[in-house]
Amino acid sequence: MSHSDGRVGRGAGRVTTMSNRLLEVACEIAEEAGERIREASRSQARIEHKGAVDLVTETDLAIEAFATQRLRGEFPDHLIVGEEASGSGGIARPGDDQLAWYLDPVDGTTNFAHSYPQYAFSLGLARGRVRLLGVVHDPTRRETFVAETGGGATCNGEPIAVSEVGDLSRALIGTGFPYDRREHLDFYFGFLREFIMETHGIRRAGSAALDLCCVASGRLDGFWEWKLKPWDTVAGTVIVSEAGGQVSDFRGAAFEPYGEQTLVSNGRLHQQMIETLGRGFPD
Ligand code: IPD
Ligand code: CA
Ligand code: CA
């Protein structure tokens, strides 16, 4: 991990550094959240609307409350940027040197509310603009994706890597549409049209965090989406980078979690995806 590690204790023959304590706590929270989400999925979700197509269930709120309380107890000085606490106002921004957790209790709430089994718990950590670690747990498949900067990426403890597909015409690409899609339908369709014409196929699975993990594990070859939020992307983009993939905006510039554009790929396809996105912009 790129920040200085303070030793915080000694376990059975093992030194516990601040760095691995952060990862340990993140993994414990993700596993417990997964149990709670699985339990909740057995009963009917009570749904409220944040907007016409933007839902929240009592599970989103309960999981965010649980994870926030746990993080506050462990790391009282850290900023916590959770989706549900952020509301419709501006999203809190950490200072350059501040550690901040990015928490999406249920990424894929629409799927969860409809019992469509594609949703995840996502928890990432950054120091200022530097992304440090990510944990994404898929309660349905009982898969936990973990990565820390410089340490590689795993799924259930096994190393994962991006695909080797080098030609967009042989690629399976993921995407998603933001909550203002009804107002800007033609704009978003411009990019979709280009990718439909040039790839093996497009998947809109409904959980950006899992889409990112699919790229990291070679199940997808690339992914793009407009207007994701930092709680959707911080964890998953660390996992993609550590699995050997590439992360940027739509022109290939540095990825900005508070920005509007997320482009990830296996690296080999990155330039082709940038060109395809370029053709999707309106004339
Ligand atoms: C959404 C999912 C979806 C993506 C949306 C996100 P939520 O998150 O990640 O795949 O297309 O842009 O907002 O609201 O289910 O946490
Ligand atoms: Ca989300
Ligand atoms: Ca969510």
PDB file of C-alpha atoms in Angstrom, residues 48-228:
ATOM      1  CA  GLU A  48     -39.158   3.586  -1.624  1.00  0.00           C
ATOM      2  CA  HIS A  49     -38.475   5.843  -4.609  1.00  0.00           C
ATOM      3  CA  LYS A  50     -35.668   8.419  -4.569  1.00  0.00           C
ATOM      4  CA  GLY A  51     -36.666   9.293  -8.154  1.00  0.00           C
ATOM      5  CA  ALA A  52     -38.871   7.728 -10.870  1.00  0.00           C
ATOM      6  CA  VAL A  53     -36.319   4.931 -11.506  1.00  0.00           C
ATOM      7  CA  ASP A  54     -34.065   5.355  -8.447  1.00  0.00           C
ATOM      8  CA  LEU A  55     -35.050   3.006  -5.619  1.00  0.00           C
ATOM      9  CA  VAL A  56     -33.993   2.432  -2.040  1.00  0.00           C
ATOM     10  CA  THR A  57     -34.959  -0.521   0.161  1.00  0.00           C
ATOM     11  CA  GLU A  58     -34.781  -0.899   3.925  1.00  0.00           C
ATOM     12  CA  THR A  59     -31.842  -3.263   3.280  1.00  0.00           C
ATOM     13  CA  ASP A  60     -29.764  -0.467   1.667  1.00  0.00           C
ATOM     14  CA  LEU A  61     -30.352   1.663   4.761  1.00  0.00           C
ATOM     15  CA  ALA A  62     -29.736  -1.127   7.281  1.00  0.00           C
ATOM     16  CA  ILE A  63     -26.503  -2.313   5.630  1.00  0.00           C
ATOM     17  CA  GLU A  64     -25.160   1.216   5.304  1.00  0.00           C
ATOM     18  CA  ALA A  65     -25.945   1.881   9.000  1.00  0.00           C
ATOM     19  CA  PHE A  66     -24.207  -1.353  10.041  1.00  0.00           C
ATOM     20  CA  ALA A  67     -21.066  -0.718   7.944  1.00  0.00           C
ATOM     21  CA  THR A  68     -20.844   2.945   8.941  1.00  0.00           C
ATOM     22  CA  GLN A  69     -21.098   2.139  12.631  1.00  0.00           C
ATOM     23  CA  ARG A  70     -18.426  -0.546  12.322  1.00  0.00           C
ATOM     24  CA  LEU A  71     -16.037   1.757  10.393  1.00  0.00           C
ATOM     25  CA  ARG A  72     -16.594   4.637  12.847  1.00  0.00           C
ATOM     26  CA  GLY A  73     -15.817   2.331  15.755  1.00  0.00           C
ATOM     27  CA  GLU A  74     -12.572   1.125  14.154  1.00  0.00           C
ATOM     28  CA  PHE A  75     -11.377   4.302  12.453  1.00  0.00           C
ATOM     29  CA  PRO A  76     -12.975   7.345  14.117  1.00  0.00           C
ATOM     30  CA  ASP A  77     -10.819   9.826  12.138  1.00  0.00           C
ATOM     31  CA  HIS A  78     -11.703   8.535   8.685  1.00  0.00           C
ATOM     32  CA  LEU A  79     -14.296  10.123   6.410  1.00  0.00           C
ATOM     33  CA  ILE A  80     -17.138   7.810   5.377  1.00  0.00           C
ATOM     34  CA  VAL A  81     -18.846   8.554   2.065  1.00  0.00           C
ATOM     35  CA  GLY A  82     -21.909   6.314   1.957  1.00  0.00           C
ATOM     36  CA  GLU A  83     -24.498   6.425  -0.811  1.00  0.00           C
ATOM     37  CA  GLU A  84     -27.585   6.682   1.361  1.00  0.00           C
ATOM     38  CA  ALA A  85     -26.122   9.229   3.820  1.00  0.00           C
ATOM     39  CA  SER A  86     -25.001  11.395   0.901  1.00  0.00           C
ATOM     40  CA  GLY A  87     -28.612  12.122  -0.127  1.00  0.00           C
ATOM     41  CA  SER A  88     -29.181  14.431  -3.056  1.00  0.00           C
ATOM     42  CA  GLY A  89     -26.768  17.163  -1.883  1.00  0.00           C
ATOM     43  CA  GLY A  90     -23.089  17.359  -2.825  1.00  0.00           C
ATOM     44  CA  ILE A  91     -20.891  14.360  -2.070  1.00  0.00           C
ATOM     45  CA  ALA A  92     -18.313  14.924   0.708  1.00  0.00           C
ATOM     46  CA  ARG A  93     -14.739  15.282  -0.586  1.00  0.00           C
ATOM     47  CA  PRO A  94     -11.756  14.311   1.525  1.00  0.00           C
ATOM     48  CA  GLY A  95      -8.715  16.557   1.896  1.00  0.00           C
ATOM     49  CA  ASP A  96      -5.533  15.513   0.048  1.00  0.00           C
ATOM     50  CA  ASP A  97      -4.208  13.530   2.968  1.00  0.00           C
ATOM     51  CA  GLN A  98      -7.457  12.280   4.447  1.00  0.00           C
ATOM     52  CA  LEU A  99      -8.473   8.633   4.434  1.00  0.00           C
ATOM     53  CA  ALA A 100     -12.001   8.156   3.115  1.00  0.00           C
ATOM     54  CA  TRP A 101     -14.171   5.047   2.802  1.00  0.00           C
ATOM     55  CA  TYR A 102     -16.577   4.806  -0.153  1.00  0.00           C
ATOM     56  CA  LEU A 103     -19.524   2.626   0.721  1.00  0.00           C
ATOM     57  CA  ASP A 104     -22.321   1.265  -1.464  1.00  0.00           C
ATOM     58  CA  PRO A 105     -24.409  -0.997   0.781  1.00  0.00           C
ATOM     59  CA  VAL A 106     -26.324  -2.561  -2.112  1.00  0.00           C
ATOM     60  CA  ASP A 107     -25.013  -1.828  -5.579  1.00  0.00           C
ATOM     61  CA  GLY A 108     -27.785  -3.004  -7.869  1.00  0.00           C
ATOM     62  CA  THR A 109     -30.779  -2.020  -5.747  1.00  0.00           C
ATOM     63  CA  THR A 110     -33.208  -2.303  -8.656  1.00  0.00           C
ATOM     64  CA  ASN A 111     -32.088  -5.916  -9.166  1.00  0.00           C
ATOM     65  CA  PHE A 112     -32.315  -6.610  -5.433  1.00  0.00           C
ATOM     66  CA  ALA A 113     -35.827  -5.132  -5.238  1.00  0.00           C
ATOM     67  CA  HIS A 114     -36.918  -7.381  -8.131  1.00  0.00           C
ATOM     68  CA  SER A 115     -35.114 -10.500  -6.800  1.00  0.00           C
ATOM     69  CA  TYR A 116     -32.839 -10.482  -9.863  1.00  0.00           C
ATOM     70  CA  PRO A 117     -29.660 -12.062  -8.466  1.00  0.00           C
ATOM     71  CA  GLN A 118     -27.056  -9.478  -9.458  1.00  0.00           C
ATOM     72  CA  TYR A 119     -26.136  -7.045  -6.677  1.00  0.00           C
ATOM     73  CA  ALA A 120     -23.209  -6.497  -4.335  1.00  0.00           C
ATOM     74  CA  PHE A 121     -21.773  -4.777  -1.294  1.00  0.00           C
ATOM     75  CA  SER A 122     -18.900  -2.443  -2.260  1.00  0.00           C
ATOM     76  CA  LEU A 123     -16.352  -0.790   0.042  1.00  0.00           C
ATOM     77  CA  GLY A 124     -13.292   1.133  -1.148  1.00  0.00           C
ATOM     78  CA  LEU A 125     -10.669   3.244   0.589  1.00  0.00           C
ATOM     79  CA  ALA A 126      -8.685   6.195  -0.755  1.00  0.00           C
ATOM     80  CA  ARG A 127      -6.268   8.722   0.669  1.00  0.00           C
ATOM     81  CA  GLY A 128      -7.292  11.968  -1.002  1.00  0.00           C
ATOM     82  CA  ARG A 129      -7.279  11.072  -4.713  1.00  0.00           C
ATOM     83  CA  VAL A 130      -5.138   7.943  -4.312  1.00  0.00           C
ATOM     84  CA  ARG A 131      -7.206   4.755  -4.323  1.00  0.00           C
ATOM     85  CA  LEU A 132      -5.817   2.218  -1.860  1.00  0.00           C
ATOM     86  CA  LEU A 133      -8.048  -0.814  -1.527  1.00  0.00           C
ATOM     87  CA  GLY A 134     -11.331  -2.335  -2.557  1.00  0.00           C
ATOM     88  CA  VAL A 135     -13.595  -5.152  -1.398  1.00  0.00           C
ATOM     89  CA  VAL A 136     -16.708  -6.187  -3.352  1.00  0.00           C
ATOM     90  CA  HIS A 137     -18.892  -9.020  -2.065  1.00  0.00           C
ATOM     91  CA  ASP A 138     -21.482 -10.788  -4.210  1.00  0.00           C
ATOM     92  CA  PRO A 139     -23.961 -12.401  -1.785  1.00  0.00           C
ATOM     93  CA  THR A 140     -25.597 -14.550  -4.456  1.00  0.00           C
ATOM     94  CA  ARG A 141     -22.445 -16.304  -5.670  1.00  0.00           C
ATOM     95  CA  ARG A 142     -20.676 -15.951  -2.311  1.00  0.00           C
ATOM     96  CA  GLU A 143     -17.722 -14.345  -4.060  1.00  0.00           C
ATOM     97  CA  THR A 144     -15.489 -11.750  -2.410  1.00  0.00           C
ATOM     98  CA  PHE A 145     -13.219  -9.705  -4.668  1.00  0.00           C
ATOM     99  CA  VAL A 146     -10.329  -8.041  -2.836  1.00  0.00           C
ATOM    100  CA  ALA A 147      -7.417  -5.848  -3.885  1.00  0.00           C
ATOM    101  CA  GLU A 148      -5.007  -3.358  -2.423  1.00  0.00           C
ATOM    102  CA  THR A 149      -2.751  -1.148  -4.468  1.00  0.00           C
ATOM    103  CA  GLY A 150       0.455  -3.006  -5.276  1.00  0.00           C
ATOM    104  CA  GLY A 151      -0.803  -6.316  -3.855  1.00  0.00           C
ATOM    105  CA  GLY A 152      -2.689  -7.965  -6.729  1.00  0.00           C
ATOM    106  CA  ALA A 153      -6.367  -8.906  -6.861  1.00  0.00           C
ATOM    107  CA  THR A 154      -8.173 -12.036  -5.667  1.00  0.00           C
ATOM    108  CA  CYS A 155     -11.590 -13.662  -5.693  1.00  0.00           C
ATOM    109  CA  ASN A 156     -12.207 -15.869  -2.645  1.00  0.00           C
ATOM    110  CA  GLY A 157      -8.474 -15.850  -2.058  1.00  0.00           C
ATOM    111  CA  GLU A 158      -7.491 -16.971  -5.584  1.00  0.00           C
ATOM    112  CA  PRO A 159      -5.573 -14.548  -7.839  1.00  0.00           C
ATOM    113  CA  ILE A 160      -7.598 -13.098 -10.717  1.00  0.00           C
ATOM    114  CA  ALA A 161      -6.537 -11.474 -13.982  1.00  0.00           C
ATOM    115  CA  VAL A 162      -8.166  -9.620 -16.861  1.00  0.00           C
ATOM    116  CA  SER A 163      -8.850 -11.359 -20.207  1.00  0.00           C
ATOM    117  CA  GLU A 164      -6.453 -11.414 -23.142  1.00  0.00           C
ATOM    118  CA  VAL A 165      -8.954 -10.486 -25.853  1.00  0.00           C
ATOM    119  CA  GLY A 166      -7.249  -7.998 -28.155  1.00  0.00           C
ATOM    120  CA  ASP A 167      -9.905  -7.230 -30.728  1.00  0.00           C
ATOM    121  CA  LEU A 168     -13.134  -5.402 -29.909  1.00  0.00           C
ATOM    122  CA  SER A 169     -15.020  -7.512 -32.450  1.00  0.00           C
ATOM    123  CA  ARG A 170     -14.369 -10.526 -30.161  1.00  0.00           C
ATOM    124  CA  ALA A 171     -15.149  -8.751 -26.898  1.00  0.00           C
ATOM    125  CA  LEU A 172     -18.031  -8.914 -24.415  1.00  0.00           C
ATOM    126  CA  ILE A 173     -18.520  -5.435 -22.977  1.00  0.00           C
ATOM    127  CA  GLY A 174     -20.565  -4.238 -19.993  1.00  0.00           C
ATOM    128  CA  THR A 175     -22.312  -0.936 -19.481  1.00  0.00           C
ATOM    129  CA  GLY A 176     -25.013   0.764 -17.441  1.00  0.00           C
ATOM    130  CA  PHE A 177     -27.246   3.812 -17.668  1.00  0.00           C
ATOM    131  CA  PRO A 178     -27.509   6.579 -15.087  1.00  0.00           C
ATOM    132  CA  TYR A 179     -30.697   7.633 -13.376  1.00  0.00           C
ATOM    133  CA  ASP A 180     -31.246  10.582 -15.764  1.00  0.00           C
ATOM    134  CA  ARG A 181     -31.438   8.163 -18.721  1.00  0.00           C
ATOM    135  CA  ARG A 182     -35.033   9.058 -19.595  1.00  0.00           C
ATOM    136  CA  GLU A 183     -34.087  12.715 -20.021  1.00  0.00           C
ATOM    137  CA  HIS A 184     -30.990  12.015 -22.163  1.00  0.00           C
ATOM    138  CA  LEU A 185     -31.923   8.809 -23.937  1.00  0.00           C
ATOM    139  CA  ASP A 186     -30.545   9.689 -27.375  1.00  0.00           C
ATOM    140  CA  PHE A 187     -27.229  10.817 -25.913  1.00  0.00           C
ATOM    141  CA  TYR A 188     -26.645   7.511 -24.054  1.00  0.00           C
ATOM    142  CA  PHE A 189     -27.896   5.479 -27.038  1.00  0.00           C
ATOM    143  CA  GLY A 190     -25.190   7.040 -29.234  1.00  0.00           C
ATOM    144  CA  PHE A 191     -22.476   5.122 -27.348  1.00  0.00           C
ATOM    145  CA  LEU A 192     -24.544   1.955 -27.076  1.00  0.00           C
ATOM    146  CA  ARG A 193     -25.171   1.946 -30.841  1.00  0.00           C
ATOM    147  CA  GLU A 194     -21.440   2.095 -31.586  1.00  0.00           C
ATOM    148  CA  PHE A 195     -20.578  -0.750 -29.209  1.00  0.00           C
ATOM    149  CA  ILE A 196     -23.456  -2.949 -30.424  1.00  0.00           C
ATOM    150  CA  MET A 197     -22.079  -2.643 -33.950  1.00  0.00           C
ATOM    151  CA  GLU A 198     -18.487  -3.470 -32.983  1.00  0.00           C
ATOM    152  CA  THR A 199     -18.520  -6.181 -30.294  1.00  0.00           C
ATOM    153  CA  HIS A 200     -19.630  -9.760 -29.616  1.00  0.00           C
ATOM    154  CA  GLY A 201     -22.214  -8.353 -27.265  1.00  0.00           C
ATOM    155  CA  ILE A 202     -23.202  -5.820 -24.654  1.00  0.00           C
ATOM    156  CA  ARG A 203     -24.428  -6.658 -21.149  1.00  0.00           C
ATOM    157  CA  ARG A 204     -26.351  -4.299 -18.854  1.00  0.00           C
ATOM    158  CA  ALA A 205     -26.364  -6.394 -15.694  1.00  0.00           C
ATOM    159  CA  GLY A 206     -27.313  -3.629 -13.222  1.00  0.00           C
ATOM    160  CA  SER A 207     -24.471  -3.576 -10.695  1.00  0.00           C
ATOM    161  CA  ALA A 208     -21.495  -1.438 -11.666  1.00  0.00           C
ATOM    162  CA  ALA A 209     -19.361  -2.820  -8.816  1.00  0.00           C
ATOM    163  CA  LEU A 210     -19.875  -6.363 -10.115  1.00  0.00           C
ATOM    164  CA  ASP A 211     -19.327  -5.220 -13.718  1.00  0.00           C
ATOM    165  CA  LEU A 212     -15.911  -3.924 -12.643  1.00  0.00           C
ATOM    166  CA  CYS A 213     -15.142  -7.237 -10.912  1.00  0.00           C
ATOM    167  CA  CYS A 214     -16.229  -9.082 -14.071  1.00  0.00           C
ATOM    168  CA  VAL A 215     -13.618  -7.129 -16.048  1.00  0.00           C
ATOM    169  CA  ALA A 216     -11.033  -7.853 -13.340  1.00  0.00           C
ATOM    170  CA  SER A 217     -11.728 -11.591 -13.542  1.00  0.00           C
ATOM    171  CA  GLY A 218     -11.959 -11.817 -17.349  1.00  0.00           C
ATOM    172  CA  ARG A 219     -15.727 -12.450 -17.455  1.00  0.00           C
ATOM    173  CA  LEU A 220     -16.114  -9.173 -19.338  1.00  0.00           C
ATOM    174  CA  ASP A 221     -13.422  -7.588 -21.514  1.00  0.00           C
ATOM    175  CA  GLY A 222     -14.361  -3.967 -20.876  1.00  0.00           C
ATOM    176  CA  PHE A 223     -16.988  -1.657 -19.387  1.00  0.00           C
ATOM    177  CA  TRP A 224     -18.078   1.956 -19.742  1.00  0.00           C
ATOM    178  CA  GLU A 225     -20.660   4.043 -17.918  1.00  0.00           C
ATOM    179  CA  TRP A 226     -21.572   7.694 -17.494  1.00  0.00           C
ATOM    180  CA  LYS A 227     -22.152   9.356 -14.123  1.00  0.00           C
ATOM    181  CA  LEU A 228     -21.214   6.629 -11.698  1.00  0.00           C
TER     182      LEU A 228
END
